[in-house]
Phi, psi and omega in degrees: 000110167310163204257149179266131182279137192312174165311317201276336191251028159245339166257026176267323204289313199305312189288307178321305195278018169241336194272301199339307203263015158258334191276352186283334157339273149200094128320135184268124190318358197236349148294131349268152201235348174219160168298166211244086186276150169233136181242140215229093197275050167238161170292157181286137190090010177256158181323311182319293196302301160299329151313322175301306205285329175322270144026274214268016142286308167316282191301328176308323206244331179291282202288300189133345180234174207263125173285123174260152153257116219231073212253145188235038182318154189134149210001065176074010185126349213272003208245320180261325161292352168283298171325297162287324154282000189267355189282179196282184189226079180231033153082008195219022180200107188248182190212136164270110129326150151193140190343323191303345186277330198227045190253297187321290176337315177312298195265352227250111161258094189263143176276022179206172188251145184276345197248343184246342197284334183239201178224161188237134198247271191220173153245173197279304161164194180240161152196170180286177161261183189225102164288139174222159182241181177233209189277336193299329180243094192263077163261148158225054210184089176336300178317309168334286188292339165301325191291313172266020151291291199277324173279354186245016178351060205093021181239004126325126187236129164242120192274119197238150153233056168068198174046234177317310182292310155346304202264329188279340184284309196301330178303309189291354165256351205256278194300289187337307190093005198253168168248092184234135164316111164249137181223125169323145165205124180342328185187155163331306181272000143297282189340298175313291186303340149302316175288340179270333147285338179093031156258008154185172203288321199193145135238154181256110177220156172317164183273297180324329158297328176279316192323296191317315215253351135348288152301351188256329196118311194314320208234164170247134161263129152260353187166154156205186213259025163280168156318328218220136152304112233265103191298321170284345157235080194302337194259356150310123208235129163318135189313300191326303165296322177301345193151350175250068186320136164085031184244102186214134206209103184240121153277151151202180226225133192216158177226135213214186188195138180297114146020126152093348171289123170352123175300296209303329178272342156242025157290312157340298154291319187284340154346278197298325170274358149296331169307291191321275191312311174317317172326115203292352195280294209308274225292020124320299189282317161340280182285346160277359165277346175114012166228208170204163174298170173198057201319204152162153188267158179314328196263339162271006162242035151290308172275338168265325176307270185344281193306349153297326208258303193292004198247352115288354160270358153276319161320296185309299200321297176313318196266347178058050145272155204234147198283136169280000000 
């Protein structure tokens, strides 16, 4: 009896033998003839950031041209999400995703429509967040940190870089029940790097943004933000167990291309980021950066971004956030 193959790797198989008989359709044979930007509206060094670049090595080696990485940051994402749906949509301009795309909307009046602007190449994967403190807050305990939340009343500083990190800090304030101080920040590694100099107390960033420096010392993980415990910091106890109920906070990473881009090509990526997460390298590297593959296909995240946009724009609502 052949051994039965998981869910996730017969429909990884499947869409690769579906992008395959499209690209044999007609791909036009001279794609790609040039490099290839990717845009990426976080700052370098953030979760975002790293995805991107995984990826677009991968592509690079694939396609045959230099995958560019393109970080374009600024007003929670929407500057570089813009950017990318207004390029033409010939297949020479790809866009990294994250929860933060269909986060914006909730708080948001956007220059581009989120359910019409791109076509969806594949997603990437997921992961949990991580709360971490610096040297400023000498805790060792989410309970810690509520208690001196509570004797301190708005004078907790949570370092965000908006978008995503925004809704996830204001959640942990919301549930907490505290009055904690959130301050903007360009991207996940300013942030980081303010709380690890001691210019504000903690952040909630993916663990894949966090994990290095974790590991180093610089920042203490009290807990993180899953459903679940985070297999790379197993001895962690979910925020949820530490002391806040109901607080579950996940990322993930997705790859689109601007609206109207040739179907064969981006049947073609999807191929290749389908190849790509198969690989025994990824999803190895996945889980030690703190995340995992998560395929979905072009046609479930067609279906999941609505059900994402409405299910923060009740968290804003419910939390009375307001766009800064």
């Amino acid at each position: 009896m052949k051994p039965k193959l998981p869910a996730s790797l017969v429909v990884l198989l499947a869409v690769a033998a579906g992008a395959h008989a499209a690209q044999r359709a007609g791909t036009d044979s001279t794609y790609p003839s040039r490099p290839i930007r990717l845009i990426v509206p976080q700052a370098p060094g953030g979760s975002n950031d790293i995805m991107a670049r995984s990826v677009g090595q991968y592509l690079s080696g694939r396609l045959g041209r230099q995958v560019v990485v393109d970080n374009r940051p600024g007003a929670d994402g929407i500057i570089g999400t813009d950017l990318a749906a207004r390029s033409a949509p010939d297949g020479y301009t790809l866009f990294l995703a994250s929860s933060a795309y269909t986060m914006n909307p909730a708080v948001r009046k956007l220059p581009y429509d989120p359910l019409k602007a791109f076509d969806w190449v594949a997603m990437l994967g997921s992961g949990p967040t991580a709360l971490t403190v610096g040297p400023l807050l000498p805790v060792n305990s989410v309970k810690e940190l509520l208690a001196v939340a509570k004797a301190k009343p708005g004078q907790i500083i949570m370092a965000s870089a908006g978008g995503f990190q925004h809704f996830v800090h204001v959640l942990f304030s919301n549930l907490s029940g505290h009055d904690l101080t959130v301050v903007l920040y360009k991207g996940g590694a300013p942030a980081m790097i303010d709380v690890m100099g001691g210019q504000a107390h903690l952040t909630i960033g993916t663990i894949v943004q966090a994990l290095p420096h974790i590991r180093s010392g610089r920042l203490k993980a009290l807990a993180t933000g899953g459903a679940k415990r985070a297999a790379v910091l197993p001895d962690l106890p979910t925020i949820d167990e530490a002391g806040v109920p109901g607080y579950v906070a996940v990322n993930w990473w997705a790859l689109a291309v601007p609206a109207g881009t040739p179907p064969a090509i981006v049947a073609r990526l999807t191929t290749e980021v389908a190849t790509f997460l198969n690989l025994p390298e990824t999803r190895k590297r996945f889980t030690d950066e703190g995340a995992e593959v998560d395929f979905k296909s072009p046609d479930e995240l067609r279906k999941l971004i609505p059900v994402d946009i409405a299910k923060w724009t009740q968290v804003a609502r419910v939390a009375g956030m307001r766009a800064e």
